[in-house]
Every structure is written in C-alpha cells, then in structure tokens.
Tab-separated table of C-alpha atoms in Angstrom:
chain	number	residue	atom	x	y	z
E	1	UNK	CA	130.049	205.086	104.128
E	2	UNK	CA	128.574	201.630	104.036
E	3	UNK	CA	128.242	200.431	100.611
E	4	UNK	CA	125.719	199.063	99.233
E	5	UNK	CA	124.656	195.467	99.109
E	6	UNK	CA	123.309	193.209	96.558
E	7	UNK	CA	120.066	192.244	97.107
E	8	UNK	CA	119.327	188.287	97.003
E	9	UNK	CA	118.708	186.881	93.316
E	10	UNK	CA	117.023	183.403	92.123
E	11	UNK	CA	119.705	181.763	90.848
E	12	UNK	CA	123.459	182.001	90.734
E	13	UNK	CA	123.315	182.779	86.375
E	14	UNK	CA	121.497	186.342	88.520
E	15	UNK	CA	124.622	186.907	90.204
E	16	UNK	CA	126.867	187.041	86.752
E	17	UNK	CA	127.715	191.046	85.939
E	18	UNK	CA	127.822	194.103	88.024
E	19	UNK	CA	131.554	193.583	88.923
E	20	UNK	CA	133.325	196.489	90.757
E	21	UNK	CA	136.041	199.095	89.147
E	22	UNK	CA	139.127	199.950	90.726
E	23	UNK	CA	141.932	202.817	90.293
E	24	UNK	CA	145.694	201.165	90.486
E	25	UNK	CA	147.337	203.475	92.294
E	26	UNK	CA	150.987	201.546	93.089
E	27	UNK	CA	152.228	199.705	89.711
E	28	UNK	CA	151.576	202.934	87.834
E	29	UNK	CA	153.952	204.904	87.937
E	30	UNK	CA	154.189	209.213	88.489
E	31	UNK	CA	152.720	211.728	85.424
E	32	UNK	CA	150.352	208.590	83.983
E	33	UNK	CA	146.996	208.683	83.299
E	34	UNK	CA	145.091	207.398	86.176
E	35	UNK	CA	144.378	203.080	85.624
E	36	UNK	CA	141.518	202.104	86.336
E	37	UNK	CA	140.546	197.700	85.944
E	38	UNK	CA	137.049	196.161	86.317
E	39	UNK	CA	136.661	193.294	88.390
E	40	UNK	CA	135.110	191.092	85.954
E	41	UNK	CA	136.654	187.941	88.109
E	42	UNK	CA	133.377	188.400	90.839
E	43	UNK	CA	131.839	186.925	88.832
E	44	UNK	CA	130.299	183.165	89.837
E	45	UNK	CA	133.440	181.322	87.579
E	46	UNK	CA	135.892	183.770	88.413
E	47	UNK	CA	136.188	184.923	84.842
E	48	UNK	CA	134.187	187.523	82.508
E	49	UNK	CA	133.445	184.622	80.648
E	50	UNK	CA	130.229	184.216	82.123
E	51	UNK	CA	128.472	186.904	80.653
E	52	UNK	CA	129.030	185.345	77.499
E	53	UNK	CA	127.871	181.654	77.909
E	54	UNK	CA	124.896	183.222	79.795
E	55	UNK	CA	123.832	184.831	76.639
E	56	UNK	CA	124.552	182.434	74.126
E	57	UNK	CA	122.576	179.710	75.762
E	58	UNK	CA	119.499	182.089	76.775
E	59	UNK	CA	119.561	184.018	72.973
E	60	UNK	CA	119.781	180.536	71.914
E	61	UNK	CA	116.939	179.094	74.012
E	62	UNK	CA	114.896	181.987	73.225
E	63	UNK	CA	114.766	181.724	69.297
E	64	UNK	CA	114.235	177.278	69.692
E	65	UNK	CA	117.478	176.616	68.746
E	66	UNK	CA	118.576	175.244	71.756
E	67	UNK	CA	115.998	172.568	72.874
E	68	UNK	CA	115.254	170.177	76.444
E	69	UNK	CA	117.622	167.007	75.814
E	70	UNK	CA	120.723	168.695	73.644
E	71	UNK	CA	124.349	168.426	74.429
E	72	UNK	CA	125.823	171.856	73.995
E	73	UNK	CA	129.181	171.257	72.795
E	74	UNK	CA	131.852	174.203	72.193
E	75	UNK	CA	135.868	174.255	71.553
E	76	UNK	CA	137.318	176.142	74.970
E	77	UNK	CA	140.594	176.509	76.620
E	78	UNK	CA	138.723	176.185	79.526
E	79	UNK	CA	137.304	179.800	81.207
E	80	UNK	CA	134.471	179.641	78.291
E	81	UNK	CA	134.149	175.938	79.040
E	82	UNK	CA	133.479	176.503	82.437
E	83	UNK	CA	131.416	179.423	82.372
E	84	UNK	CA	129.266	176.976	79.740
E	85	UNK	CA	129.081	174.294	81.897
E	86	UNK	CA	127.929	176.379	85.279
E	87	UNK	CA	125.232	177.683	83.322
E	88	UNK	CA	124.110	174.301	81.752
E	89	UNK	CA	124.192	173.081	85.031
E	90	UNK	CA	121.703	175.047	86.700
E	91	UNK	CA	119.877	175.279	83.159
E	92	UNK	CA	119.425	171.292	82.828
E	93	UNK	CA	121.821	170.532	79.953
E	94	UNK	CA	125.063	168.031	78.971
E	95	UNK	CA	127.581	169.826	78.318
E	96	UNK	CA	131.058	168.503	75.996
E	97	UNK	CA	134.139	170.907	75.827
E	98	UNK	CA	136.282	170.360	73.331
E	99	UNK	CA	139.661	171.417	74.981
E	100	UNK	CA	143.568	170.291	75.513
E	101	UNK	CA	145.991	170.011	78.032
E	102	UNK	CA	147.703	173.504	76.827
E	103	UNK	CA	145.631	174.885	78.893
E	104	UNK	CA	145.383	174.870	82.894
E	105	UNK	CA	144.312	172.186	84.535
E	106	UNK	CA	142.057	174.271	87.013
E	107	UNK	CA	140.049	174.598	84.311
E	108	UNK	CA	139.925	171.404	83.248
E	109	UNK	CA	138.760	170.455	86.719
E	110	UNK	CA	136.697	173.471	86.892
E	111	UNK	CA	134.587	171.889	84.287
E	112	UNK	CA	134.166	168.445	84.932
E	113	UNK	CA	133.354	169.306	88.680
E	114	UNK	CA	130.447	171.264	86.837
E	115	UNK	CA	129.448	168.229	85.654
E	116	UNK	CA	131.315	168.367	81.982
E	117	UNK	CA	132.418	165.470	79.908
E	118	UNK	CA	135.904	166.577	78.444
E	119	UNK	CA	137.936	166.252	74.569
E	120	UNK	CA	141.733	166.420	74.812
E	121	UNK	CA	143.147	167.708	71.858
E	122	UNK	CA	147.047	167.148	72.958
E	123	UNK	CA	149.775	169.486	72.431
E	124	UNK	CA	152.574	168.081	72.822
E	125	UNK	CA	154.933	171.366	74.022
E	126	UNK	CA	152.448	172.364	75.790
E	127	UNK	CA	151.462	175.513	74.338
E	128	UNK	CA	149.043	177.556	72.118
E	129	UNK	CA	150.120	176.799	68.646
E	130	UNK	CA	148.685	178.237	65.434
E	131	UNK	CA	146.720	174.976	64.637
E	132	UNK	CA	145.540	173.547	68.565
E	133	UNK	CA	142.423	175.632	68.920
E	134	UNK	CA	141.473	175.170	64.711
E	135	UNK	CA	141.698	171.135	65.613
E	136	UNK	CA	139.453	171.793	68.138
E	137	UNK	CA	136.947	174.099	67.271
E	138	UNK	CA	137.274	171.069	64.059
E	139	UNK	CA	136.215	168.680	67.005
E	140	UNK	CA	133.518	170.260	67.866
E	141	UNK	CA	132.006	171.046	64.395
E	142	UNK	CA	132.223	167.580	63.676
E	143	UNK	CA	129.964	166.919	66.647
E	144	UNK	CA	127.502	169.211	66.218
E	145	UNK	CA	126.893	167.911	62.658
E	146	UNK	CA	124.381	164.766	64.975
E	147	UNK	CA	121.692	166.926	65.631
E	148	UNK	CA	121.997	165.966	68.879
E	149	UNK	CA	123.833	168.900	70.185
E	150	UNK	CA	124.151	172.532	70.309
E	151	UNK	CA	126.915	173.919	69.374
E	152	UNK	CA	127.633	177.299	70.735
E	153	UNK	CA	130.914	178.737	68.921
E	154	UNK	CA	131.929	181.463	70.806
E	155	UNK	CA	134.286	182.217	67.483
E	156	UNK	CA	130.994	183.303	65.660
E	157	UNK	CA	127.933	183.665	67.619
E	158	UNK	CA	126.878	186.898	68.012
E	159	UNK	CA	124.838	186.547	71.027
E	160	UNK	CA	128.287	186.062	72.770
E	161	UNK	CA	128.204	190.222	71.963
E	162	UNK	CA	124.892	190.491	73.711
E	163	UNK	CA	126.851	189.646	77.239
E	164	UNK	CA	129.529	191.469	76.397
E	165	UNK	CA	128.198	194.937	76.387
E	166	UNK	CA	127.244	194.589	79.511
E	167	UNK	CA	130.425	195.393	80.469
E	168	UNK	CA	130.512	198.766	78.733
E	169	UNK	CA	126.863	199.424	80.181
E	170	UNK	CA	128.648	199.097	83.573
E	171	UNK	CA	131.739	201.191	82.547
E	172	UNK	CA	129.555	203.745	81.873
E	173	UNK	CA	127.606	204.166	85.036
E	174	UNK	CA	130.546	203.780	86.837
E	175	UNK	CA	133.000	206.430	85.225
E	176	UNK	CA	130.423	208.781	84.508
E	177	UNK	CA	133.154	211.568	83.632
E	178	UNK	CA	134.138	209.409	81.129
E	179	UNK	CA	136.953	207.106	79.466
E	180	UNK	CA	139.782	208.228	77.189
E	181	UNK	CA	141.019	204.809	76.301
E	182	UNK	CA	139.777	200.678	76.358
E	183	UNK	CA	142.134	198.399	76.067
E	184	UNK	CA	141.982	193.832	75.987
E	185	UNK	CA	143.494	191.369	75.626
E	186	UNK	CA	141.516	189.441	71.818
E	187	UNK	CA	140.629	185.689	72.350
E	188	UNK	CA	137.461	186.158	70.018
E	189	UNK	CA	137.613	189.624	70.125
E	190	UNK	CA	133.915	188.899	71.587
E	191	UNK	CA	134.196	191.473	75.083
E	192	UNK	CA	136.306	193.832	73.266
E	193	UNK	CA	134.254	194.245	70.414
E	194	UNK	CA	130.738	194.218	73.274
E	195	UNK	CA	132.630	196.921	75.407
E	196	UNK	CA	133.675	198.934	71.729
E	197	UNK	CA	129.962	198.599	71.036
E	198	UNK	CA	128.843	200.405	73.737
E	199	UNK	CA	131.607	203.205	74.017
E	200	UNK	CA	131.240	204.317	69.924
E	201	UNK	CA	127.868	205.368	71.085
E	202	UNK	CA	127.937	206.380	75.191
E	203	UNK	CA	131.394	208.422	74.845
E	204	UNK	CA	132.461	208.405	71.113
E	205	UNK	CA	135.679	209.736	71.963
E	206	UNK	CA	137.324	207.012	73.519
E	207	UNK	CA	139.455	205.150	71.637
E	208	UNK	CA	139.619	201.308	71.469
E	209	UNK	CA	143.142	199.136	71.554
E	210	UNK	CA	142.949	195.911	71.557
E	211	UNK	CA	145.842	193.572	72.088
E	212	UNK	CA	147.997	190.326	71.399
E	213	UNK	CA	150.738	188.479	72.776
E	214	UNK	CA	154.003	190.086	70.906
E	215	UNK	CA	155.239	186.554	70.263
E	216	UNK	CA	151.652	185.562	68.115
E	217	UNK	CA	151.651	189.609	66.770
E	218	UNK	CA	148.756	187.941	63.368
E	219	UNK	CA	146.869	191.144	64.505
E	220	UNK	CA	149.598	193.569	64.453
E	221	UNK	CA	151.710	191.960	62.346
E	222	UNK	CA	149.899	189.177	60.508
E	223	UNK	CA	152.236	186.861	61.640
E	224	UNK	CA	151.238	183.763	63.470
E	225	UNK	CA	153.236	182.264	66.830
E	226	UNK	CA	152.866	180.079	69.783
E	227	UNK	CA	152.778	181.558	73.426
E	228	UNK	CA	151.436	180.591	77.072
E	229	UNK	CA	148.656	183.337	77.342
E	230	UNK	CA	145.393	181.683	77.614
E	231	UNK	CA	142.434	182.588	76.235
E	232	UNK	CA	143.524	185.018	74.103
E	233	UNK	CA	145.774	185.053	70.654
E	234	UNK	CA	144.000	181.778	68.835
E	235	UNK	CA	145.658	181.732	65.595
E	236	UNK	CA	144.039	182.604	63.389
E	237	UNK	CA	141.850	186.398	63.156
E	238	UNK	CA	138.530	185.850	64.721
E	239	UNK	CA	135.672	186.976	63.215
E	240	UNK	CA	133.691	188.900	65.715
E	241	UNK	CA	137.351	191.836	65.655
E	242	UNK	CA	135.325	195.055	63.162
E	243	UNK	CA	137.806	197.317	61.963
E	244	UNK	CA	135.705	200.225	62.471
E	245	UNK	CA	135.128	199.354	65.810
E	246	UNK	CA	138.964	199.796	67.336
E	247	UNK	CA	141.346	202.548	66.953
E	248	UNK	CA	145.000	200.585	67.659
E	249	UNK	CA	145.912	197.472	68.232
E	250	UNK	CA	149.182	196.749	70.353
E	251	UNK	CA	151.120	193.640	71.226
E	252	UNK	CA	152.246	193.014	74.556
E	253	UNK	CA	155.317	191.035	75.525
E	254	UNK	CA	154.465	187.875	77.645
E	255	UNK	CA	157.069	188.066	80.278
E	256	UNK	CA	155.926	191.768	80.968
E	257	UNK	CA	152.909	190.298	81.278
E	258	UNK	CA	153.746	187.504	83.879
E	259	UNK	CA	155.635	189.960	86.075
E	260	UNK	CA	153.010	191.892	85.708
E	261	UNK	CA	150.583	189.801	87.519
E	262	UNK	CA	152.905	189.471	90.359
E	263	UNK	CA	153.450	192.858	91.226
E	264	UNK	CA	149.334	193.212	91.091
E	265	UNK	CA	149.293	190.633	93.681
E	266	UNK	CA	152.079	192.276	95.914
E	267	UNK	CA	151.297	195.752	95.000
E	268	UNK	CA	147.393	196.091	94.595
E	269	UNK	CA	146.326	192.597	96.717
E	270	UNK	CA	144.961	191.824	92.890
E	271	UNK	CA	144.988	187.914	91.574
E	272	UNK	CA	144.998	187.437	88.294
E	273	UNK	CA	145.607	186.039	85.192
E	274	UNK	CA	148.110	186.365	82.088
E	275	UNK	CA	145.491	187.709	79.887
E	276	UNK	CA	145.329	190.440	82.508
E	277	UNK	CA	148.583	191.163	83.654
E	278	UNK	CA	148.746	192.251	79.592
E	279	UNK	CA	145.581	194.193	79.732
E	280	UNK	CA	147.665	196.201	82.594
E	281	UNK	CA	150.946	196.611	81.153
E	282	UNK	CA	149.116	198.352	78.001
E	283	UNK	CA	147.127	200.412	80.346
E	284	UNK	CA	149.879	201.836	81.588
E	285	UNK	CA	152.413	202.410	77.992
E	286	UNK	CA	148.494	204.290	76.872
E	287	UNK	CA	148.721	205.885	80.787
E	288	UNK	CA	151.966	207.231	81.039
E	289	UNK	CA	151.140	208.541	76.394
E	290	UNK	CA	148.078	209.847	77.439
E	291	UNK	CA	149.851	211.918	81.041
E	292	UNK	CA	148.386	213.249	84.375
E	293	UNK	CA	144.089	214.406	83.628
E	294	UNK	CA	142.641	211.287	81.750
E	295	UNK	CA	141.992	207.837	82.269
E	296	UNK	CA	142.603	204.392	80.431
E	297	UNK	CA	140.349	201.996	81.368
E	298	UNK	CA	141.042	197.798	80.955
E	299	UNK	CA	139.487	194.693	82.737
E	300	UNK	CA	140.531	191.761	84.556
E	301	UNK	CA	139.728	189.071	82.589
E	302	UNK	CA	139.310	185.807	85.478
E	303	UNK	CA	141.010	185.130	88.525
E	304	UNK	CA	144.973	184.033	89.223
E	305	UNK	CA	143.114	181.182	91.882
E	306	UNK	CA	142.978	179.155	87.474
E	307	UNK	CA	146.883	179.150	87.802
E	308	UNK	CA	148.204	178.329	91.010
E	309	UNK	CA	149.343	174.965	89.655
E	310	UNK	CA	151.345	176.365	87.048
E	311	UNK	CA	154.641	178.718	87.062
E	312	UNK	CA	153.177	181.809	86.802
E	313	UNK	CA	152.742	182.646	90.810
E	314	UNK	CA	156.299	180.450	91.838
E	315	UNK	CA	158.290	182.399	93.655
E	316	UNK	CA	161.460	184.468	91.510
C-alpha cells in the first residue's frame, strides 16, 4: 500500500508538523511495553522547535505586538534560533540571536545561513553551566528594551504552547489505541506541557514523565549542575513547567543518552541528538516497568546531523 502523499503547500511554514511516528524494534528488550517515537526531525529545520517558532511569531502578529520592520530577538542554544531564523526569513523580519560557543557549531551556522545576527556569550568550559543561559537571557532582555525589537522570550511566552499542542493532537490521532506513558526532556518545558495539556483532555489516564540530565537534577533534587545535553537543563525551573500537568520527573545519565544515540543510528536507522537519546533511555526504563501490552511514547527532538562536528558520533 502506497503512503498518502502530502499535497503542495504555499510556503515552507505550511510544512511544519504532521510528523511520523515509528515503533522501536531492536533497542527495546523483550518483555517490555511498546516504545513509539515521534520523528520531529521531519520538520523543516530538523527540530520540533519549528512548531514553537511559528506559533510565537504568528500569535504576536495577530495581536499586533510584532509589526513590520521590527527585529525579532531570542536567547537560544541554536535550535529555537534556527527555527526562528527560518520563520523570520520567510516573513521578512530581521532576527538577532543571543547564543554561545557552548552549542553546536552546526546550529550557529544554520542561524546565520537563514540571515540571523549572532551575539555570542562565551562559555570557558564549553559546557552549559548554570549561569550561561541566564546571561544570554539578560542580553536579549536588555536589547528588547530598545523598542525596535520584539523579544519572543521562549521561556515565558505561552504562545509557544500553542505550537507544541500540535504534537499532542497528532499523537492522539496516530495512536488511537491509547498512550500509557508520554515522556520528554525539559528545556523551556513547552513541548512536554503542550503535549500534556492535550493528553490530559483526550487521554486522561496517560502518565506524563518529564526528564532532565542526572548531572543537573534541578527538577528532581533541586540541585544545579553542568552538562552537555543541548536544549535542556537550562539552570532554572522553567516557568512553563506546571506541576499539575506531569506525574513524575526523572534524571537520566548523559552517558547513557549518548550511547543510545549511537545505538539508535546503528540499530534503528534513526540519527538523533543527545536529548532524544535521553528521551529513549527513559522510555525504555518505563517500558520495562510497564511490561507487554502497554505503550510508551516519546519524541525525537532533532536530527543528529546537527552534532556531526562534535564527539557524539565519533568512532568508539
């Protein structure tokens, strides 16, 4: 049977969303629940942040907060910045990204390829330290006070949730037999909370588990720390994280996540980044606990192509 082919769309922004779901076959041990992964790297920049970028810009346009000629600014590790740079390129806005050398060079180059201007906050260790992202946010906040800029402010902007709810609605349609557990790593927490809002309404028995790096267990233990998992573990409790919308928080070892990334590529044909590896490690933990006949769902946050210059996929 031939798959349904999407119809032509008016612009690349209309190609955001409607991503496929696959069941993992080889990395999940016998005797476990089924594990499904939503492949968000099918979005135009290879990341689910495209959903958030589109909704933040279009909701602001509809309210009149973002007007022609304004400059969009955001503090970003690169994935949100790449997505915003794409949306701004299509819509004709200039984009200023507050970022850092702690993030993958592929992401920095992607932003500039779409026409963004970068302001780099140095990280001497090359890691995401507890004060790095707050420093980037402070810069973006100061620039936004000039009045000529629109600060999308991903950590506080509820317009982001609008875009992420699309993942939840799609999962309900794609897995009509039900979802027992959904798990996802937390950066801004927008994705996890957007999906949780939908599942709480459409599949209220589904458990929601949020994830973070074990070396920076702020949600699980109240302890800050450094790590190298881009896009998550931001050094503060994200304002979008609503306690009534999740059932459990887990801390996952970064080394296990990196090993899982390599396994996913070699055994499942899925080339993904470290936060996705972390998601899958947690999903398999949950699948072991649940046992056969149940379903655990997570997301492939972004494509591993963004990390080929780093150590993630270097030969063992």
